[in-house]
Short mmCIF file of C-alpha atoms and ligand atoms in Angstrom, two decimals:
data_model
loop_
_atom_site.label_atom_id
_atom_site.label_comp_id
_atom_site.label_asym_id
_atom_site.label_seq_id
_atom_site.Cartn_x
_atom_site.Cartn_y
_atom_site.Cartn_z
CA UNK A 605 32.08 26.47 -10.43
CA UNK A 606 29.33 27.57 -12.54
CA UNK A 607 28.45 31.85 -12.25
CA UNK A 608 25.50 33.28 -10.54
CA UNK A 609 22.41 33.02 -12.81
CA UNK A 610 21.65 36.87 -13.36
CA UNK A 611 17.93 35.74 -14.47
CA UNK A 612 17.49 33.83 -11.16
CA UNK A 613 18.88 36.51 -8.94
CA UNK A 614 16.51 39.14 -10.51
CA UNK A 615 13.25 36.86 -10.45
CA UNK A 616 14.39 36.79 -6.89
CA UNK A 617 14.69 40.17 -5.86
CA UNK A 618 11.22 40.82 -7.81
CA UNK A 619 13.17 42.71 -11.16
CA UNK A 620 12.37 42.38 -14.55
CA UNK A 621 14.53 39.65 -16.76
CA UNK A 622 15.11 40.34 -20.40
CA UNK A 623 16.31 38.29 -22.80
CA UNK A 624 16.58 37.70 -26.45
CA UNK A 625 16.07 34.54 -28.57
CA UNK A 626 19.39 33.87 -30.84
CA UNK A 627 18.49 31.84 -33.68
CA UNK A 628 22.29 32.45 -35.64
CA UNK A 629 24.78 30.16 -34.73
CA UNK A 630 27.26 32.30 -33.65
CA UNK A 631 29.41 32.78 -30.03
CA UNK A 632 29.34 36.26 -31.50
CA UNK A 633 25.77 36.91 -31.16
CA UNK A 634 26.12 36.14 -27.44
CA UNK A 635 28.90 38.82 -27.21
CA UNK A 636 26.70 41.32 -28.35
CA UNK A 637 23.38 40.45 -26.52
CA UNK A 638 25.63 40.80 -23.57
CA UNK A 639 26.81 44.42 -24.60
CA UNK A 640 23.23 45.27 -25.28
CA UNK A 641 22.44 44.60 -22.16
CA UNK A 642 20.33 41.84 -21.81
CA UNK A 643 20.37 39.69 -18.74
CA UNK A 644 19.98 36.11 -20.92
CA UNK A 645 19.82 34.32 -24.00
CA UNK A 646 17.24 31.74 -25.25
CA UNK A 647 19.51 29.94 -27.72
CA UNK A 648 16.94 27.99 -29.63
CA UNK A 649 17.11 24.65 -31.11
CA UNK A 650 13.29 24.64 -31.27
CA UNK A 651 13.27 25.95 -35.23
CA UNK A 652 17.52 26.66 -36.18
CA UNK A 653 19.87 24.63 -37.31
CA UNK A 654 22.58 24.74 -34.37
CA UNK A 655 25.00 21.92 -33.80
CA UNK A 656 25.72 21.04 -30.11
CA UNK A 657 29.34 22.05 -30.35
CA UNK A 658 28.18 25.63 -30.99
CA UNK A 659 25.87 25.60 -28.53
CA UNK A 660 28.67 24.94 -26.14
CA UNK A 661 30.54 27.55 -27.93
CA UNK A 662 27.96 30.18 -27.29
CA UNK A 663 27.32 28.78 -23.17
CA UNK A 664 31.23 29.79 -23.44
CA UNK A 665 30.75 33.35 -24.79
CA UNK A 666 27.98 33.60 -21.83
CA UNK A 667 30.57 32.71 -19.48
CA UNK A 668 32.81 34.85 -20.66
CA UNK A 669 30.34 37.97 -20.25
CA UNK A 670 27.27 38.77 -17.37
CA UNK A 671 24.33 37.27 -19.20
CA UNK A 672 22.97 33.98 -18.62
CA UNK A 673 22.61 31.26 -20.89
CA UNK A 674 19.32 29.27 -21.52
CA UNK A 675 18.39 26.95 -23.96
CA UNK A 676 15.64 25.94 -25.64
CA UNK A 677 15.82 22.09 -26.42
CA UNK A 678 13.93 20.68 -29.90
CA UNK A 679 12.58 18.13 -27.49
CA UNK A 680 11.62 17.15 -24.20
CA UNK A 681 13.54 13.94 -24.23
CA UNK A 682 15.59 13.54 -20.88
CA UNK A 683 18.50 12.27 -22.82
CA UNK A 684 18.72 15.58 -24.72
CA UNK A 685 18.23 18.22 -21.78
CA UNK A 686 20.99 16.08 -19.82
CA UNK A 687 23.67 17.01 -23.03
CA UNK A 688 22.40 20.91 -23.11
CA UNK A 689 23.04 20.68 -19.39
CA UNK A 690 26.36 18.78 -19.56
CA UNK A 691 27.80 21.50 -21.90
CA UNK A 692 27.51 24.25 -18.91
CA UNK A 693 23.85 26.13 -19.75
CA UNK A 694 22.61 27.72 -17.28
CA UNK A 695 18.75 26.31 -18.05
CA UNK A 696 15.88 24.79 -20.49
CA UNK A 697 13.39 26.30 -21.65
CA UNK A 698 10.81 23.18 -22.99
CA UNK A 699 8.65 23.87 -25.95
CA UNK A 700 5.09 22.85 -25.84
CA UNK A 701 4.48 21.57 -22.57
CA UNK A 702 1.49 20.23 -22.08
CA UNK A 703 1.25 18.38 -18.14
CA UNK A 704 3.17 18.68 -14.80
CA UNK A 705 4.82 15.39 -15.57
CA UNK A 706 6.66 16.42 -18.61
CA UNK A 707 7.64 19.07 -16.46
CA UNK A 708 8.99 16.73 -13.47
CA UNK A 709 10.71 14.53 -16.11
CA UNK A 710 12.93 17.44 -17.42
CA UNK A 711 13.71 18.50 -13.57
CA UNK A 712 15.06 15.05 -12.83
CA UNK A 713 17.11 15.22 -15.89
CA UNK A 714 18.13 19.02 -15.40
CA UNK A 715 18.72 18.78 -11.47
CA UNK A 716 21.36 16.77 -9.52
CA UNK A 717 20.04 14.96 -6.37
CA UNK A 718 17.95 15.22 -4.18
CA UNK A 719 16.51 17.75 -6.12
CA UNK A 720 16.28 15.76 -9.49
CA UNK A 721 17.47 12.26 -10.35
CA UNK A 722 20.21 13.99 -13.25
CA UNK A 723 22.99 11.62 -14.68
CA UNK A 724 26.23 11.44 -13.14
CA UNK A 725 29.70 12.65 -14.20
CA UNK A 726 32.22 14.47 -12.46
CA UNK A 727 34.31 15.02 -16.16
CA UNK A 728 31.67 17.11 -18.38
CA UNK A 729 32.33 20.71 -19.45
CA UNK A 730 29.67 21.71 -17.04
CA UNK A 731 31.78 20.08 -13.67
CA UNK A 732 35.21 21.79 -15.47
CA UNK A 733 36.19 18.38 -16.71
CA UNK A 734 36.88 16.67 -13.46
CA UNK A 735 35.23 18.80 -10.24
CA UNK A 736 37.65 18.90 -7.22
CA UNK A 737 34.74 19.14 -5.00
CA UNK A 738 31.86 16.87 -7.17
CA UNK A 739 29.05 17.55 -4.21
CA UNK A 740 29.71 21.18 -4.26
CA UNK A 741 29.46 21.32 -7.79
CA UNK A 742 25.96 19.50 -7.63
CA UNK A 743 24.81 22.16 -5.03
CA UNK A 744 25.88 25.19 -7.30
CA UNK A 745 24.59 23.53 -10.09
CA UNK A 746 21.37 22.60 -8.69
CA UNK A 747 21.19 26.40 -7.14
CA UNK A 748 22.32 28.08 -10.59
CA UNK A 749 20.10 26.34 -13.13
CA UNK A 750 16.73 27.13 -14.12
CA UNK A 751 13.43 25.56 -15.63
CA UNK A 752 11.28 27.60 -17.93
CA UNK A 753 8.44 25.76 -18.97
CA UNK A 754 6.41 27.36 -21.75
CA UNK A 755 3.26 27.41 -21.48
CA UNK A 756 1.74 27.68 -25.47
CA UNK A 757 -0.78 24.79 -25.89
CA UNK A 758 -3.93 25.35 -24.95
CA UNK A 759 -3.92 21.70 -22.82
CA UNK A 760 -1.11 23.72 -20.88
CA UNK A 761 -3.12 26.43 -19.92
CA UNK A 762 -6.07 23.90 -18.82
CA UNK A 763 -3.60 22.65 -16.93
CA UNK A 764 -1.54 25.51 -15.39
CA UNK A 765 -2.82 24.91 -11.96
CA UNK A 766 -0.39 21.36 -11.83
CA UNK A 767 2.01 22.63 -13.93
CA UNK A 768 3.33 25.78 -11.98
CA UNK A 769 2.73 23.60 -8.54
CA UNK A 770 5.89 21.38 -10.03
CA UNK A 771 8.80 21.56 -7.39
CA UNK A 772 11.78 22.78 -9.61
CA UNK A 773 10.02 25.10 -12.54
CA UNK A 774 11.27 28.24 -12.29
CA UNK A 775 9.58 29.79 -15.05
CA UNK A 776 6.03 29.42 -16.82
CA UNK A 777 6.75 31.42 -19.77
CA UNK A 778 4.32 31.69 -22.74
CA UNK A 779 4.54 31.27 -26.30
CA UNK A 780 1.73 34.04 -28.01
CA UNK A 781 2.46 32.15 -31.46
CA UNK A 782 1.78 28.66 -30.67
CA UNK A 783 -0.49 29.61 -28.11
CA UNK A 784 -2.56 31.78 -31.06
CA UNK A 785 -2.40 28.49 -32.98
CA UNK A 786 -3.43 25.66 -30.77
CA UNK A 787 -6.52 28.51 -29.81
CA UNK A 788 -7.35 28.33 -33.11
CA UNK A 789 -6.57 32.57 -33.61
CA UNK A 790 -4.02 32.28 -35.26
CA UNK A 791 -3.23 35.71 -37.55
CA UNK A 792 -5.56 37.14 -35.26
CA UNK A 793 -3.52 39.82 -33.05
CA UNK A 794 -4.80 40.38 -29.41
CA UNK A 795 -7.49 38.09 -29.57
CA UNK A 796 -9.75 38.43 -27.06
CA UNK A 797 -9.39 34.26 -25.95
CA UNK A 798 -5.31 34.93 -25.93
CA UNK A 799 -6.05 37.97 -23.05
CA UNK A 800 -7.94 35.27 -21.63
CA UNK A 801 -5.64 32.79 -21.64
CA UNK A 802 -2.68 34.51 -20.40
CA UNK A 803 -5.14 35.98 -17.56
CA UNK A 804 -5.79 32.59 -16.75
CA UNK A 805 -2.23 31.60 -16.27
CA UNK A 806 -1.30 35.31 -14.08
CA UNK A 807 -4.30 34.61 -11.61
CA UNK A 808 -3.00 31.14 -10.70
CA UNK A 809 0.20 32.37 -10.16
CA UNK A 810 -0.78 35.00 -8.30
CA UNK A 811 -2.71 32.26 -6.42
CA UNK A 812 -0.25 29.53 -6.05
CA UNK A 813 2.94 31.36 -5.52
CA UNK A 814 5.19 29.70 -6.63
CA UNK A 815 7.16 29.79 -10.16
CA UNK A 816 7.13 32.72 -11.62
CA UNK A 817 5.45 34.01 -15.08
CA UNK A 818 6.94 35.09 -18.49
CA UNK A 819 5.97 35.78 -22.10
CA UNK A 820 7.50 36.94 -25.34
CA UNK A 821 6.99 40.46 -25.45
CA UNK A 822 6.26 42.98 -28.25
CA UNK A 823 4.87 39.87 -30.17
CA UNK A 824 2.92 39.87 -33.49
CA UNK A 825 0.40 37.81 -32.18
CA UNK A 826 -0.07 39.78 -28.92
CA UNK A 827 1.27 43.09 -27.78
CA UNK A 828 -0.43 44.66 -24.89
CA UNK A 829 1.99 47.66 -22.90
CA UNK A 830 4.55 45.51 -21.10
CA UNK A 831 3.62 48.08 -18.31
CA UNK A 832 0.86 46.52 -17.83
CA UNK A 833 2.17 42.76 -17.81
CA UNK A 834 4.88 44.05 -15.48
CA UNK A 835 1.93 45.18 -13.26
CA UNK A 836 -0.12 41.77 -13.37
CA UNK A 837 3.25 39.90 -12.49
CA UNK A 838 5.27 38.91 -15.54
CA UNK A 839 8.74 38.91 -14.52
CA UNK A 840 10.29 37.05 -17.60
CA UNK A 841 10.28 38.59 -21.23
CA UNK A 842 12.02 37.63 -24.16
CA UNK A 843 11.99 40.87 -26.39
CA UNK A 844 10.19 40.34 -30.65
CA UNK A 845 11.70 40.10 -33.37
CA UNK A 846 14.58 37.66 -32.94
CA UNK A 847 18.12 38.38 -33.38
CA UNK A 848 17.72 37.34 -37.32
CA UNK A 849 14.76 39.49 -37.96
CA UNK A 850 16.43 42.42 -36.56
CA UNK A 851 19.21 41.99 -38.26
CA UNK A 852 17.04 41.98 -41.48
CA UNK A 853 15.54 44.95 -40.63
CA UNK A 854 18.56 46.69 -39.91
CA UNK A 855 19.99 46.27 -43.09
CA UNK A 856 17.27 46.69 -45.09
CA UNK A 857 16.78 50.29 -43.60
CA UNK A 858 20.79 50.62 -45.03
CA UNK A 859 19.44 49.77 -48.32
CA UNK A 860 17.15 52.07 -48.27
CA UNK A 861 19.30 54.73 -46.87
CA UNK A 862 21.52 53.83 -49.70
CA UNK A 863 18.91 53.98 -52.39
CA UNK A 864 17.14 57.25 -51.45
CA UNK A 865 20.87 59.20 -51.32
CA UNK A 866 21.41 57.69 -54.93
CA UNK A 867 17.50 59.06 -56.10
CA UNK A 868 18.25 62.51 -54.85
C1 LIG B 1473 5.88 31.18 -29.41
O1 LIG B 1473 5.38 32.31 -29.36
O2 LIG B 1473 5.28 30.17 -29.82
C2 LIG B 1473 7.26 31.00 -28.97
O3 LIG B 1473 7.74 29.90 -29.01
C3 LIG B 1473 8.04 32.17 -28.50
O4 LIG B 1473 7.85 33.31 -29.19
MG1 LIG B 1474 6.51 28.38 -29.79
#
């Protein structure tokens, strides 16, 4: 049976969720998100080079450790969020979304009935290759699994009314850097129409209710306290830079570190 969904459980009980995007295709990198303590992983597709298998590989390291697994998909094509599901991930996250119906096509494909309309098969990694009990398994499934829609075209945030009204979405989670360039500010840091626009989407949650709201936090684009997006209601972060840029950094510093012992 799949795990308890760590993100899920602390959306629920009103707690922050932290997570980290992994763009290296490693089960490794899951490992150590996990020891650093974050509650999930957004294993992207979206812009890396990952092969399914190691996708599967990394839902695996997840398993094996208390963070969840989420993926982002490089599309929103049914086809391809029923294969990220198949392999055992805990959730989506969908990239540019841009209406409520995208978002209602990727909960039918995510979510077993009545819930969804999701492709049957009682042999994929996800059901443990042949589920004793297949029902149960689409209950758990359909209670452990999340939607994160993310919310970073400005259509989206027109729309965000519909869009976080969708039955299913856990998550409206938003994208500063796409959002910066679809409002035309892009390379403009905390622009004053990005504050609007991710005001825009906190009021009508706060208003509707329902799914809850996320961003990417500590972002070049736009980097207000996290305090203060804790206060308005964000419950969902995903922490800047990624795990290749820190990496980068990291090393570089040792470089340096190096360099300055050998000037002295
Ligand atoms: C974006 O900002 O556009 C993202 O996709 C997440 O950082
Ligand atoms: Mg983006």
């Amino acid at each position: 049976m799949m795990k308890t969904n760590r993100v899920k459980k602390l959306l629920n009980s009103g707690r922050l969720a932290v997570g980290q995007w992994v763009g290296l295709c490693d089960p490794a990198v899951v490992e150590i998100m996990a020891l650093a303590g974050y509650d999930f992983v957004a294993i992207d597709l979206e812009h890396t080079m990952f092969d399914l298998q190691t996708v599967e590989n990394m839902v695996r390291a997840a398993e094996a450790t208390e963070i969840t697994s989420l993926v982002r998909v490089s599309s929103l094509d049914p086809k391809m969020i029923l294969r990220i599901m198949e392999c055992g991930a805990q959730g989506v996250f969908l990239p540019h979304v841009r209406t409520a119906d995208e978002v209602k096509l990727a909960v039918d494909a995510a979510k077993y009935w009545p819930e969804g309309d999701r492709g049957i098969s009682g042999v994929t990694r996800a059901a443990r290759y042949l589920a004793p009990d297949f029902m149960a398994h689409t209950r758990v499934s359909n209670e452990e699994t999340m939607i994160i829609a993310m919310i970073e075209e400005a259509e989206a945030v027109e729309r965000i009314d519909e869009i976080l009204a969708v039955d299913g979405l856990d998550v409206a989670f938003i994208g500063p850097a796409d959002l910066a360039r679809s409002l035309g500010i892009l390379g403009r840091k905390n622009h004053p129409r990005m504050a609007e626009a991710v005001d825009r989407v906190i009021e009508t949650h706060r208003r509707l209710e329902k799914a809850h709201i996320g961003i990417a936090c500590f972002h070049s684009m736009y980097d207000p306290p996290l305090e203060t997006l804790i206060n308005k209601g964000i419950r969902c972060v995903t922490t800047s830079p990624t795990d290749t840029a820190l990496l980068l950094r990291a090393c570089r510093e040792q470089v340096q570190m190096a360099r300055e012992a050998e000037r002295k």
